[in-house]
PDB file of C-alpha atoms in Angstrom:
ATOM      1  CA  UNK A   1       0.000   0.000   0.000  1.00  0.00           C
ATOM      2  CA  UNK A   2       2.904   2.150  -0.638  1.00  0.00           C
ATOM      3  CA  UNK A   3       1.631   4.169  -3.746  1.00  0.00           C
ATOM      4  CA  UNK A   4      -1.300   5.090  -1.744  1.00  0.00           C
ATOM      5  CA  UNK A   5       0.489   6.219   1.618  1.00  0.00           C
ATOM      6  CA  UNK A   6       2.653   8.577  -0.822  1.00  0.00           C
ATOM      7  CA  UNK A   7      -0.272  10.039  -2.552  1.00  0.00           C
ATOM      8  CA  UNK A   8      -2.214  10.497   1.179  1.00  0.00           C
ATOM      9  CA  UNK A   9       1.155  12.225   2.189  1.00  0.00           C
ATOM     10  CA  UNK A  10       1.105  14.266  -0.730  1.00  0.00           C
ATOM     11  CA  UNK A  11      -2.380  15.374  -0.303  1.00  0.00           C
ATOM     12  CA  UNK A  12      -1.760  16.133   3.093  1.00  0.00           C
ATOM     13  CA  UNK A  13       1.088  18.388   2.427  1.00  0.00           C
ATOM     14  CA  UNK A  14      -0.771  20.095  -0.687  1.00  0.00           C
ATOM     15  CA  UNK A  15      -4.220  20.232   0.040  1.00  0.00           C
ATOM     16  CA  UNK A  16      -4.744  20.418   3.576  1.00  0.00           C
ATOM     17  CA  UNK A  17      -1.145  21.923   4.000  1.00  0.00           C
ATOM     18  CA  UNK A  18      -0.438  20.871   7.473  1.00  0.00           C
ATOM     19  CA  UNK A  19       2.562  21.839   9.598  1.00  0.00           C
ATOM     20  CA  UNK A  20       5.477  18.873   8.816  1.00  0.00           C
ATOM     21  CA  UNK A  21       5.276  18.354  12.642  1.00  0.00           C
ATOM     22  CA  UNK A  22       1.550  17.079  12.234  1.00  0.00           C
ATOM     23  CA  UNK A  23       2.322  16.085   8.537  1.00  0.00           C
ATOM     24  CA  UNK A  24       5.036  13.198   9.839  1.00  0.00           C
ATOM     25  CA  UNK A  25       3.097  11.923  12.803  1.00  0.00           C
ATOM     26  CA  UNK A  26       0.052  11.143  10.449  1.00  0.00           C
ATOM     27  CA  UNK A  27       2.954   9.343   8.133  1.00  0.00           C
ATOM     28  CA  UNK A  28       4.276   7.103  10.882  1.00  0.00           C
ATOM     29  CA  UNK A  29       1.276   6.565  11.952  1.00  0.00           C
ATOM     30  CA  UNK A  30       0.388   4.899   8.485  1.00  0.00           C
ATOM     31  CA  UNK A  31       3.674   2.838   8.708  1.00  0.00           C
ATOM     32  CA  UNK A  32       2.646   1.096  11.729  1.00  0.00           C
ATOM     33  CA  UNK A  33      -0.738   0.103   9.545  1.00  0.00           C
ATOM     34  CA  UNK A  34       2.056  -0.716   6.527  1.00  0.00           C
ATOM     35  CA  UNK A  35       3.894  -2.679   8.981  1.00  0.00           C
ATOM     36  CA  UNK A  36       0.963  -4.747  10.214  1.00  0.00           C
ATOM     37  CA  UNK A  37       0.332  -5.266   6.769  1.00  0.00           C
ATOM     38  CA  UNK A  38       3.209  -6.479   5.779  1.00  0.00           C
ATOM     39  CA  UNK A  39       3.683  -9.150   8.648  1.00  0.00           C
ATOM     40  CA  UNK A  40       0.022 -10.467   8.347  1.00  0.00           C
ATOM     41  CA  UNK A  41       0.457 -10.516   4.544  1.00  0.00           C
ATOM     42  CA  UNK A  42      -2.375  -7.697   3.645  1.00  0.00           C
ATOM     43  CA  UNK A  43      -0.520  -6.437   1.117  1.00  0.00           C
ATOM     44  CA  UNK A  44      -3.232  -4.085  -0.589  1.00  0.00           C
ATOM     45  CA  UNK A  45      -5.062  -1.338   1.045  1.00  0.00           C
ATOM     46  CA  UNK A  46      -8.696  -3.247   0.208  1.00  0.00           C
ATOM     47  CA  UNK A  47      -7.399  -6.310   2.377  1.00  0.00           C
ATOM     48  CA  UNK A  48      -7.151  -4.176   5.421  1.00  0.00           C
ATOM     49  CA  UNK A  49     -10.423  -5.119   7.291  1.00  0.00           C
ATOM     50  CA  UNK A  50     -12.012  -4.248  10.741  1.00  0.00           C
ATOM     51  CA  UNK A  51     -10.722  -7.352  12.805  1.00  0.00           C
ATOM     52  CA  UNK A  52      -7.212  -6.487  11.539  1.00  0.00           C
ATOM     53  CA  UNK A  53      -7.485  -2.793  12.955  1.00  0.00           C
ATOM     54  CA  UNK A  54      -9.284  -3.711  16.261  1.00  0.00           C
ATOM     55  CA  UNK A  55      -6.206  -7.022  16.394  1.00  0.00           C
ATOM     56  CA  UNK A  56      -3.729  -3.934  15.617  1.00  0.00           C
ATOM     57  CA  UNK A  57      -5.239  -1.644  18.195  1.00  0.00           C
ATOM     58  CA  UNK A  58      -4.736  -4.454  20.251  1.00  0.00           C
ATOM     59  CA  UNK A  59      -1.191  -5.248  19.927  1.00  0.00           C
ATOM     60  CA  UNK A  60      -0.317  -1.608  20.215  1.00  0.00           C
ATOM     61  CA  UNK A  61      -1.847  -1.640  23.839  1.00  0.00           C
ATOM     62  CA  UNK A  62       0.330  -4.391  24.570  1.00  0.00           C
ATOM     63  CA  UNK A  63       3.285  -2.974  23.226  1.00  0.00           C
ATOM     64  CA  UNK A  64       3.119  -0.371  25.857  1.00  0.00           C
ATOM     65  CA  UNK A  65       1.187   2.417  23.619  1.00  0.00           C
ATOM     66  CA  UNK A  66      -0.147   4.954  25.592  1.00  0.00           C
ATOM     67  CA  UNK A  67      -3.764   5.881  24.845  1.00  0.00           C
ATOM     68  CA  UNK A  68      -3.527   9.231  23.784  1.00  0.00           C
ATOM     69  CA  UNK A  69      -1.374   7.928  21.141  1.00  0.00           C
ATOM     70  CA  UNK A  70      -3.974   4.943  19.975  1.00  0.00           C
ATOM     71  CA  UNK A  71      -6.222   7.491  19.714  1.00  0.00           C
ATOM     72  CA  UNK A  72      -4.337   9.753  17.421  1.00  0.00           C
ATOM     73  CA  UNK A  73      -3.327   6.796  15.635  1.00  0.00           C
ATOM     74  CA  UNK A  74      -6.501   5.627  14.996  1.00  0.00           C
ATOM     75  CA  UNK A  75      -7.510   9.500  13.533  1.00  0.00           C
ATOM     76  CA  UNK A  76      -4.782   9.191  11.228  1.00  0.00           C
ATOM     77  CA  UNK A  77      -6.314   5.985   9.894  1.00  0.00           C
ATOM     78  CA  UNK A  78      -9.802   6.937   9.673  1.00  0.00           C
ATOM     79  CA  UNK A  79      -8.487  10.033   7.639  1.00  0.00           C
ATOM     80  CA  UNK A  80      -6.529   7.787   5.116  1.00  0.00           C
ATOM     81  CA  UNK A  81      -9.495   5.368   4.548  1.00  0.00           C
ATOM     82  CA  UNK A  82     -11.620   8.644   4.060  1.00  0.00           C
ATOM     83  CA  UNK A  83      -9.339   9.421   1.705  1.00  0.00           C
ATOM     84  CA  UNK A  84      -8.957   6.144   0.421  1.00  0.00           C
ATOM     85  CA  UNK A  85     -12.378   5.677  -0.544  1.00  0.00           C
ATOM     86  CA  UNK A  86     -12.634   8.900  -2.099  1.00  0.00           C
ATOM     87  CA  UNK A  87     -10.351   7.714  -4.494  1.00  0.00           C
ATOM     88  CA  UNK A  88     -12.802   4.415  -4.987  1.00  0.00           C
ATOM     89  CA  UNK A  89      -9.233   2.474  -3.579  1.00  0.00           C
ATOM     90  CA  UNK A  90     -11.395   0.689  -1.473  1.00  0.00           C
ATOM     91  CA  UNK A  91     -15.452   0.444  -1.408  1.00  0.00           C
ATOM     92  CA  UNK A  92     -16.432  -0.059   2.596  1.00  0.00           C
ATOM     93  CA  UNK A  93     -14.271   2.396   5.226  1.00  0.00           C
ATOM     94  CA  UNK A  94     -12.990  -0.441   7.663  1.00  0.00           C
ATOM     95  CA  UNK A  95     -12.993   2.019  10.799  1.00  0.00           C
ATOM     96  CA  UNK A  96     -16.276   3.048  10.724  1.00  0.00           C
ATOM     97  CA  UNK A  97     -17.841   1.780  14.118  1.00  0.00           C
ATOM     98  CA  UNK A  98     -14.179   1.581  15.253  1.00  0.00           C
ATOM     99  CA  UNK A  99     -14.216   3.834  18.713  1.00  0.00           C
ATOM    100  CA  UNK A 100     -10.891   4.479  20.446  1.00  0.00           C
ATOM    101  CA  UNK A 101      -9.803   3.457  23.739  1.00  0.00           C
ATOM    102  CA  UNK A 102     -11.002   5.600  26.293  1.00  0.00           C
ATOM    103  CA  UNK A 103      -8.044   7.251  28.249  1.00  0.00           C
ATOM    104  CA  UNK A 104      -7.392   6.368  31.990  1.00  0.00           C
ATOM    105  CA  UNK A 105      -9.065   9.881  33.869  1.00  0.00           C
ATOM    106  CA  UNK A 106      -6.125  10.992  35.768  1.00  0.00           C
ATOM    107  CA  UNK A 107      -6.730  11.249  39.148  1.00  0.00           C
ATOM    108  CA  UNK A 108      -6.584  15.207  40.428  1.00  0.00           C
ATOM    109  CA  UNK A 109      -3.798  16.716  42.429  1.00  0.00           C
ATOM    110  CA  UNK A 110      -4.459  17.821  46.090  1.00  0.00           C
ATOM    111  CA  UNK A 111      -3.237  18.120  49.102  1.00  0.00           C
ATOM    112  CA  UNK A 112      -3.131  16.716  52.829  1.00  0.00           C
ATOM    113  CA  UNK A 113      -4.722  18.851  55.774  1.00  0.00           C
ATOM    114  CA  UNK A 114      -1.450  19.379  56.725  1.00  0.00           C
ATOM    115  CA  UNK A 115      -0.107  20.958  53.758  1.00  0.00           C
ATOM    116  CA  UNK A 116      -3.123  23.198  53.261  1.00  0.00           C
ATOM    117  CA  UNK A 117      -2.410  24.662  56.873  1.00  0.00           C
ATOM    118  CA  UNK A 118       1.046  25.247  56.175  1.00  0.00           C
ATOM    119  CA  UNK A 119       0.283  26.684  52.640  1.00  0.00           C
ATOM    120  CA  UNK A 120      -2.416  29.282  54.357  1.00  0.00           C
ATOM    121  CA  UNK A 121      -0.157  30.175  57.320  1.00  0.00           C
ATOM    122  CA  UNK A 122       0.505  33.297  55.911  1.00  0.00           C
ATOM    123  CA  UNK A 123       2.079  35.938  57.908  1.00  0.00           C
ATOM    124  CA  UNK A 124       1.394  39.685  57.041  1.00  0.00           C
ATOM    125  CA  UNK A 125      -0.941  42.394  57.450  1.00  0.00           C
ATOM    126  CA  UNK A 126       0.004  44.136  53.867  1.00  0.00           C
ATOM    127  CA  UNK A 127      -2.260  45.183  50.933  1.00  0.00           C
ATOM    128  CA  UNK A 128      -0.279  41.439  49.233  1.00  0.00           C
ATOM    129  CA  UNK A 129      -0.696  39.076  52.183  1.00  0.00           C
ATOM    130  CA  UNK A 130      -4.381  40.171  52.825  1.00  0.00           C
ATOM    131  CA  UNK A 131      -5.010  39.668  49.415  1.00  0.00           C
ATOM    132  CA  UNK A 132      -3.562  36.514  48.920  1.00  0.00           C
ATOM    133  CA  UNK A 133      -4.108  34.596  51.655  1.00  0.00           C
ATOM    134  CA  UNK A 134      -8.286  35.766  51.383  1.00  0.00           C
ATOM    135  CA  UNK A 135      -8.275  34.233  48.373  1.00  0.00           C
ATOM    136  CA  UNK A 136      -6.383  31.311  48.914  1.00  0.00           C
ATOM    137  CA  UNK A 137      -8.485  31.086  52.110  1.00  0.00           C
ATOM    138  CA  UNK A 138     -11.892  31.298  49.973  1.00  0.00           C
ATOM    139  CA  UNK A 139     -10.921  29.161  47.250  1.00  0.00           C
ATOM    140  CA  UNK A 140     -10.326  26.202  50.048  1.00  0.00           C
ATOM    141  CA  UNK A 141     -13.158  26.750  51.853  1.00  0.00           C
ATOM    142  CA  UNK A 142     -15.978  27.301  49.368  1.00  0.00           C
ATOM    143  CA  UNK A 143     -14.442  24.775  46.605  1.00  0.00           C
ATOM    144  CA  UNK A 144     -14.199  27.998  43.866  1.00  0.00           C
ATOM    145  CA  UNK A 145     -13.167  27.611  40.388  1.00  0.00           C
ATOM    146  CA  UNK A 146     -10.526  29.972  39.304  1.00  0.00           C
ATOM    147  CA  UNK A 147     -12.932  31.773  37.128  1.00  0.00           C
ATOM    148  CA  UNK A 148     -15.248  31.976  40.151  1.00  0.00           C
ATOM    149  CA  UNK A 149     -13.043  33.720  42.170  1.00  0.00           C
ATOM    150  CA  UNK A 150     -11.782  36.252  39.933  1.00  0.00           C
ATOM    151  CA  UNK A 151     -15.126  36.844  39.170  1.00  0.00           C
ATOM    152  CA  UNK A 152     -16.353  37.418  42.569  1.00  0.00           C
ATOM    153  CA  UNK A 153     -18.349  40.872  43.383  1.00  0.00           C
ATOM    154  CA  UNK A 154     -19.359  42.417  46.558  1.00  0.00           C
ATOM    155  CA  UNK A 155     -22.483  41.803  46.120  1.00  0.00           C
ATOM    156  CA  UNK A 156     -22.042  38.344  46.317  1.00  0.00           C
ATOM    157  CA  UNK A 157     -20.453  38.467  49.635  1.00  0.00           C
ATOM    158  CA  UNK A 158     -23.108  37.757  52.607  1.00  0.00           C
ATOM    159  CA  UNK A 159     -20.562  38.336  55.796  1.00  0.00           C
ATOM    160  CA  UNK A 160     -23.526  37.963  58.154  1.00  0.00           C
ATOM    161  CA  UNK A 161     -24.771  35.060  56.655  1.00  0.00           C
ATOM    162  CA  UNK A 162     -21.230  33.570  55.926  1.00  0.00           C
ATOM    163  CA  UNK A 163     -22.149  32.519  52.358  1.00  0.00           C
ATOM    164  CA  UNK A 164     -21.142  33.794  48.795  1.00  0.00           C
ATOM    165  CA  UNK A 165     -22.790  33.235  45.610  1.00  0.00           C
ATOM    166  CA  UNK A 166     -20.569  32.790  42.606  1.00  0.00           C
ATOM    167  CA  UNK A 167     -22.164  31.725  38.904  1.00  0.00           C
ATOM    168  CA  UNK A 168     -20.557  28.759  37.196  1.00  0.00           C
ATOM    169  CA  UNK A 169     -20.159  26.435  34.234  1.00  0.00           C
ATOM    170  CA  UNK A 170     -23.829  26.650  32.099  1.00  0.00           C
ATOM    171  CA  UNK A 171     -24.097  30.292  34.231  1.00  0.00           C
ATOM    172  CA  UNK A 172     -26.141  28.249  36.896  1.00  0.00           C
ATOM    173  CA  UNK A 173     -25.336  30.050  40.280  1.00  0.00           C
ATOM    174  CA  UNK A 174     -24.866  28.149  43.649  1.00  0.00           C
ATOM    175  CA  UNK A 175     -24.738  29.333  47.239  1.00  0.00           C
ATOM    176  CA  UNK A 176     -21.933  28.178  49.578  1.00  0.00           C
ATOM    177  CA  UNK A 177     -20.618  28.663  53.223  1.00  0.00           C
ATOM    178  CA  UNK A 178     -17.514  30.448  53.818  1.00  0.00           C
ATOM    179  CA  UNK A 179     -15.836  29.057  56.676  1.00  0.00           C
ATOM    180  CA  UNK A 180     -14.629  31.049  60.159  1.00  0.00           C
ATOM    181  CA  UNK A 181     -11.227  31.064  59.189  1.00  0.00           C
ATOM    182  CA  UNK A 182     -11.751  32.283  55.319  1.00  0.00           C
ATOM    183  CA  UNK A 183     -14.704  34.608  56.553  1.00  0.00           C
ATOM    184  CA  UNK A 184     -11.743  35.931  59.341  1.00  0.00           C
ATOM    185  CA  UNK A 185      -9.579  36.639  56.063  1.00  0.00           C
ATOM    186  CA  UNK A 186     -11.890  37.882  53.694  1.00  0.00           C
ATOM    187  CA  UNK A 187     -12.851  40.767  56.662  1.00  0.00           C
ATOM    188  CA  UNK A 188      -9.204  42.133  57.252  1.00  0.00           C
ATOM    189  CA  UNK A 189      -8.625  41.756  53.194  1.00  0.00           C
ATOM    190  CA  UNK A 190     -11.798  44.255  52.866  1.00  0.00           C
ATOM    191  CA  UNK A 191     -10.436  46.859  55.335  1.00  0.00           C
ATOM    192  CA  UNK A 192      -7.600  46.498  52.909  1.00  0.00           C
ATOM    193  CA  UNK A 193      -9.407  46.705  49.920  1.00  0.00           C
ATOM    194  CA  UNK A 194     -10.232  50.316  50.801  1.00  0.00           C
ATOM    195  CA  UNK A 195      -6.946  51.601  50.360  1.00  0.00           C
ATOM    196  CA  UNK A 196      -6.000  50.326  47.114  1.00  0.00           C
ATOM    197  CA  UNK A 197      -9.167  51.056  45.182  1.00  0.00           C
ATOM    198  CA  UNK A 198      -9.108  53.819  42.471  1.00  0.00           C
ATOM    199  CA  UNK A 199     -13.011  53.942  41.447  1.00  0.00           C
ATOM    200  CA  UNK A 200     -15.139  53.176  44.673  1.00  0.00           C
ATOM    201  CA  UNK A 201     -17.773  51.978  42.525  1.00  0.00           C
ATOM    202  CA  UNK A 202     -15.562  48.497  41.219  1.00  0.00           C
ATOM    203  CA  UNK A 203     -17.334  45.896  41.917  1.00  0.00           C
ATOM    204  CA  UNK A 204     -14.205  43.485  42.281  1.00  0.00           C
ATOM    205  CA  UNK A 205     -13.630  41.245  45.893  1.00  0.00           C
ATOM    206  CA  UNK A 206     -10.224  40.922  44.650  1.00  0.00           C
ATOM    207  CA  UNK A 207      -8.264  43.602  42.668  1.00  0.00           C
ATOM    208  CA  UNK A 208      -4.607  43.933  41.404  1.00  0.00           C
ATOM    209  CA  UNK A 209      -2.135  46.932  43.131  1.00  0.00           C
ATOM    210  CA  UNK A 210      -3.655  49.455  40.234  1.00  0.00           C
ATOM    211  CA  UNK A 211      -7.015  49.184  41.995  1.00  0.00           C
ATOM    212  CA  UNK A 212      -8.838  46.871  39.030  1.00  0.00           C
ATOM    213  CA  UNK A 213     -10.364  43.176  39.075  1.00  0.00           C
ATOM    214  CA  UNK A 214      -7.276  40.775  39.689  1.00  0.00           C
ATOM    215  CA  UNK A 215      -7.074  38.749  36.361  1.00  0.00           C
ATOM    216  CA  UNK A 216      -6.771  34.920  36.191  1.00  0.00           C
ATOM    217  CA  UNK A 217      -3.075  35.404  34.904  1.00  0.00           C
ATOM    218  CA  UNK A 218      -2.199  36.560  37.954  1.00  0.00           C
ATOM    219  CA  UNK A 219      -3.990  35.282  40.606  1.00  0.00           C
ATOM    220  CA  UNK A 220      -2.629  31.697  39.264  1.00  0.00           C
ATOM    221  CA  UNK A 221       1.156  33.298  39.054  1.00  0.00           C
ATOM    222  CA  UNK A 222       0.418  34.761  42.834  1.00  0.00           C
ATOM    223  CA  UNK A 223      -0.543  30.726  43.663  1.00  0.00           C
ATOM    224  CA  UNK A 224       2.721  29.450  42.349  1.00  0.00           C
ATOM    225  CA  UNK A 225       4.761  31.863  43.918  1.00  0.00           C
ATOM    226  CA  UNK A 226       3.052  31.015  47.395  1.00  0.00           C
ATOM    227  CA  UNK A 227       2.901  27.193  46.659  1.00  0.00           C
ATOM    228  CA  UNK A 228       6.605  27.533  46.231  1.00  0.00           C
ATOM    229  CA  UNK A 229       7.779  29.593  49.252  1.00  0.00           C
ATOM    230  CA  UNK A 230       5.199  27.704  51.935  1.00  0.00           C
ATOM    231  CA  UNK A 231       5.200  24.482  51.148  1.00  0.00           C
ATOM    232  CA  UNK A 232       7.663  24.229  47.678  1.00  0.00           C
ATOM    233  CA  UNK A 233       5.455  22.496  44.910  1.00  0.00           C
ATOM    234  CA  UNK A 234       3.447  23.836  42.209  1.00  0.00           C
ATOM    235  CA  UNK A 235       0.306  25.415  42.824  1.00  0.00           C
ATOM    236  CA  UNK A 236      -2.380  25.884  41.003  1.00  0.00           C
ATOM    237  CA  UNK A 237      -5.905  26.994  42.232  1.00  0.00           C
ATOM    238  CA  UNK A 238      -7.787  24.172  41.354  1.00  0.00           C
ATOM    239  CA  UNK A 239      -5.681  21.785  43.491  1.00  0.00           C
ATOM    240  CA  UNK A 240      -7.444  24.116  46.449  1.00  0.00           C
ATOM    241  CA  UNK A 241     -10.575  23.244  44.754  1.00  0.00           C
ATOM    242  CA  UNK A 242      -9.584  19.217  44.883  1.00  0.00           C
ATOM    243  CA  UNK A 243      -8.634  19.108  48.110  1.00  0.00           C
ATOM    244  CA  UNK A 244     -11.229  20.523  49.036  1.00  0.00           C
ATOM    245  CA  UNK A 245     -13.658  18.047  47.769  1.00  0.00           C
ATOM    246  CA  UNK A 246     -11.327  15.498  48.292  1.00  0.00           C
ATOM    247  CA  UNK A 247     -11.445  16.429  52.575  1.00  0.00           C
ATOM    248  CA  UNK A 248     -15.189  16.856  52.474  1.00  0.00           C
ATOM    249  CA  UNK A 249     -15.340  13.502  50.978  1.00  0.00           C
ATOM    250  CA  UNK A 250     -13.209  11.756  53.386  1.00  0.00           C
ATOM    251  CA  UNK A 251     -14.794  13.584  56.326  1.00  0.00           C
ATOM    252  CA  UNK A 252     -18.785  13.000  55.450  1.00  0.00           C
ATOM    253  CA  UNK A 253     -18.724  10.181  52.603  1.00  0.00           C
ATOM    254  CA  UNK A 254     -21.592  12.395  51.205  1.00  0.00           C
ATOM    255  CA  UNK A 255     -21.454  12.715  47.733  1.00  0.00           C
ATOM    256  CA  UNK A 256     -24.436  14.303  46.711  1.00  0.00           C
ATOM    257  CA  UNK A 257     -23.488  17.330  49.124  1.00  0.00           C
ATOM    258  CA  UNK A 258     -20.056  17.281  47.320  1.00  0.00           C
ATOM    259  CA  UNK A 259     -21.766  17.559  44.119  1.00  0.00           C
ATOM    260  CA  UNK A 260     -23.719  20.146  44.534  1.00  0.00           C
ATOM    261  CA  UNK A 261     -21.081  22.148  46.587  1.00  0.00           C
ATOM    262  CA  UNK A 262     -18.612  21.784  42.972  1.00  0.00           C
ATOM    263  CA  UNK A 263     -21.210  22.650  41.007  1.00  0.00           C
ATOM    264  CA  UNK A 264     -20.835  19.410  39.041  1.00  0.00           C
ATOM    265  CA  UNK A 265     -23.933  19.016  36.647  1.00  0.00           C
ATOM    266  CA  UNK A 266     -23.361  15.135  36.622  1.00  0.00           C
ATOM    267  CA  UNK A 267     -22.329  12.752  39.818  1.00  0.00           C
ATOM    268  CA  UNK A 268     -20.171  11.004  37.935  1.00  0.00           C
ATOM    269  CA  UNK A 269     -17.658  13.887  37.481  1.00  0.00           C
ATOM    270  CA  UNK A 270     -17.525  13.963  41.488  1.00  0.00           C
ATOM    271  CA  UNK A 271     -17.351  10.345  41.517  1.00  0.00           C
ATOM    272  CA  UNK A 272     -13.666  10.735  41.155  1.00  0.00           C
ATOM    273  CA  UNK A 273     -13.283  12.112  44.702  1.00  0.00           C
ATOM    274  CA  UNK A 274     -14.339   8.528  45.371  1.00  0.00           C
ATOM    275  CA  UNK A 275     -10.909   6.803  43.972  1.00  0.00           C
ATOM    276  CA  UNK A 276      -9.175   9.465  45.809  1.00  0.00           C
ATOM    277  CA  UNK A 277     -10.986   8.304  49.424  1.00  0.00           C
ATOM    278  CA  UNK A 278     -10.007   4.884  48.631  1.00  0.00           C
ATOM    279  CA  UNK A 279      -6.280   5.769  47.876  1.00  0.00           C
ATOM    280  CA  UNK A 280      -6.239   7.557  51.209  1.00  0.00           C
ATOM    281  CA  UNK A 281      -8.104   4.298  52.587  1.00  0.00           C
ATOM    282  CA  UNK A 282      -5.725   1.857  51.206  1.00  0.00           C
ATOM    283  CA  UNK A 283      -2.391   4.243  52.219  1.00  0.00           C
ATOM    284  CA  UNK A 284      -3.701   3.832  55.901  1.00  0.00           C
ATOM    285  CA  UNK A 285      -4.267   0.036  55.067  1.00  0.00           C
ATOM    286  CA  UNK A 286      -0.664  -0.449  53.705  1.00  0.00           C
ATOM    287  CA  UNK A 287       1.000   1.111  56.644  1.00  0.00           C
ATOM    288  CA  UNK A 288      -1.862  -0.215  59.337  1.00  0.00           C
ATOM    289  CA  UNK A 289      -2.770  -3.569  58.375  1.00  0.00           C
ATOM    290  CA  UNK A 290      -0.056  -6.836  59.746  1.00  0.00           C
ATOM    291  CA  UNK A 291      -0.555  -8.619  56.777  1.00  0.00           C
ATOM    292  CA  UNK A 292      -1.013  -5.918  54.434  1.00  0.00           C
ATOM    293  CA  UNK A 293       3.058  -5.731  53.019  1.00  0.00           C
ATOM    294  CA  UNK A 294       3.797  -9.409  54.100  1.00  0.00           C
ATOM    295  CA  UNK A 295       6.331 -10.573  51.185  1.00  0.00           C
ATOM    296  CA  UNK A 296       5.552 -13.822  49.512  1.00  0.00           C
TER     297      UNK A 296
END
């Protein structure tokens, strides 16, 4: 199936003039096909049928393939038999009904009790450190996106009350607590507020030093900086927002609560708090159990 890799490559370059970066990857991906070919004796394109590409897709996985790859690899081939049977090379398009592995859901970041103390033990009583540790306060406490927080107005804010409203994903709006110790910080960061502000009539919980709406930009390059000096990793706000529904989770096993507390339109996106509990679980079995590390 050489002549017809060549002309694919050459309508790829002409036509749809992609970058040679994307260009090559589709090409090797069509030499792992050739390959297969070749060793299984399917020697013209119109021999390639759908039990040889699920077989392939098969050996690839156990060659170690990771699934974000297979899944690529499997776009480049339903492109080429598009192509293909444009040309009338081949009459039936063998990956049709051909779905791709679905890749592993990597599990989210967060962090121990521990480690959130330490990261929020923020010493200061500056325009920065009120700032900062408010929101970092906040974001732990009510489970905020990043987008929620920048987006936060006074008017949200119910001190009295302790609870915010903030408008998420599908602009449905939700109602959370604010706990004593964020509410503590979210006070002395208002009597801060004050000072900075250059039109009393912004809206803005959080602003920047010129008196505007802190952007995303920089409240995530204000988490790293912190993440690195308190407790030196990486930080990005929504590991606050993981950990946080990671601890609720382990505390109250309620997931519905959790749900709705995320803002998560389906269960199953919180379900993954769930394999989080049980890694905690089976840590505490590991280093608890007698039996739990005997060697065979």
């Amino acid at each position: 199936m050489q002549k017809e890799i060549d002309m694919f490559s050459t309508y790829l370059a002409t036509e749809r003039q992609l970058s040679k970066h994307t260009h090559d990857n589709y090409v090797r991906d069509l030499i792992k096909l050739q390959q297969y070919g070749v060793s299984e004796q399917l020697n013209q394109v119109q021999d390639i049928q759908v039990i040889h590409l699920r077989l392939l897709i098969g050996k690839l996985r156990q060659q170690g393939l990771a699934t974000k790859s297979i899944q690529r690899w499997l776009s480049s081939i339903k492109m080429f038999f598009r192509f293909c049977k444009k040309q009338r090379w081949v009459t039936t398009n063998p990956t049709e009904g051909i779905q791709a592995p679905k890749a592993d859901k990597k599990l989210p970041k967060t962090m121990d009790a521990d480690q959130v103390s330490q990261l929020l033990n923020i010493d200061g009583s500056d325009f920065l450190s009120c700032r900062d540790k408010a929101m970092l306060e906040i974001t732990y406490s009510s489970g905020l996106r990043l987008s929620e927080l920048a987006g936060l107005n006074l008017h949200d804010l119910d001190l009295k009350a302790a609870t915010l409203r903030v408008i998420g994903k599908g602009n449905k709006t939700r109602q959370l607590p604010i706990g004593s110790y964020a509410l503590r910080a979210l006070q002395d960061w208002l009597g801060q507020r004050k000072t900075q502000l250059k039109d009393q009539d912004e809206q803005a919980v959080f602003i920047s030093q010129r008196g505007i709406r802190i952007s995303v930009r920089n409240i995530q390059e204000r988490f790293k900086k912190i993440g690195a000096s308190q407790v030196g990793q990486h930080l990005h706000p929504h590991m606050l927002r993981h950990s946080f529904a990671s601890h609720l989770l382990e505390s109250s096993g309620d997931l519905r609560a959790v749900q709705e507390l995320l803002g998560h339109e389906n269960i199953s996106t919180t379900q993954i708090y769930t394999h989080l509990d049980f890694q905690h679980l089976a840590k505490v079995y590991d280093q608890a159990h007698p039996r739990a590390n005997k060697k065979s």
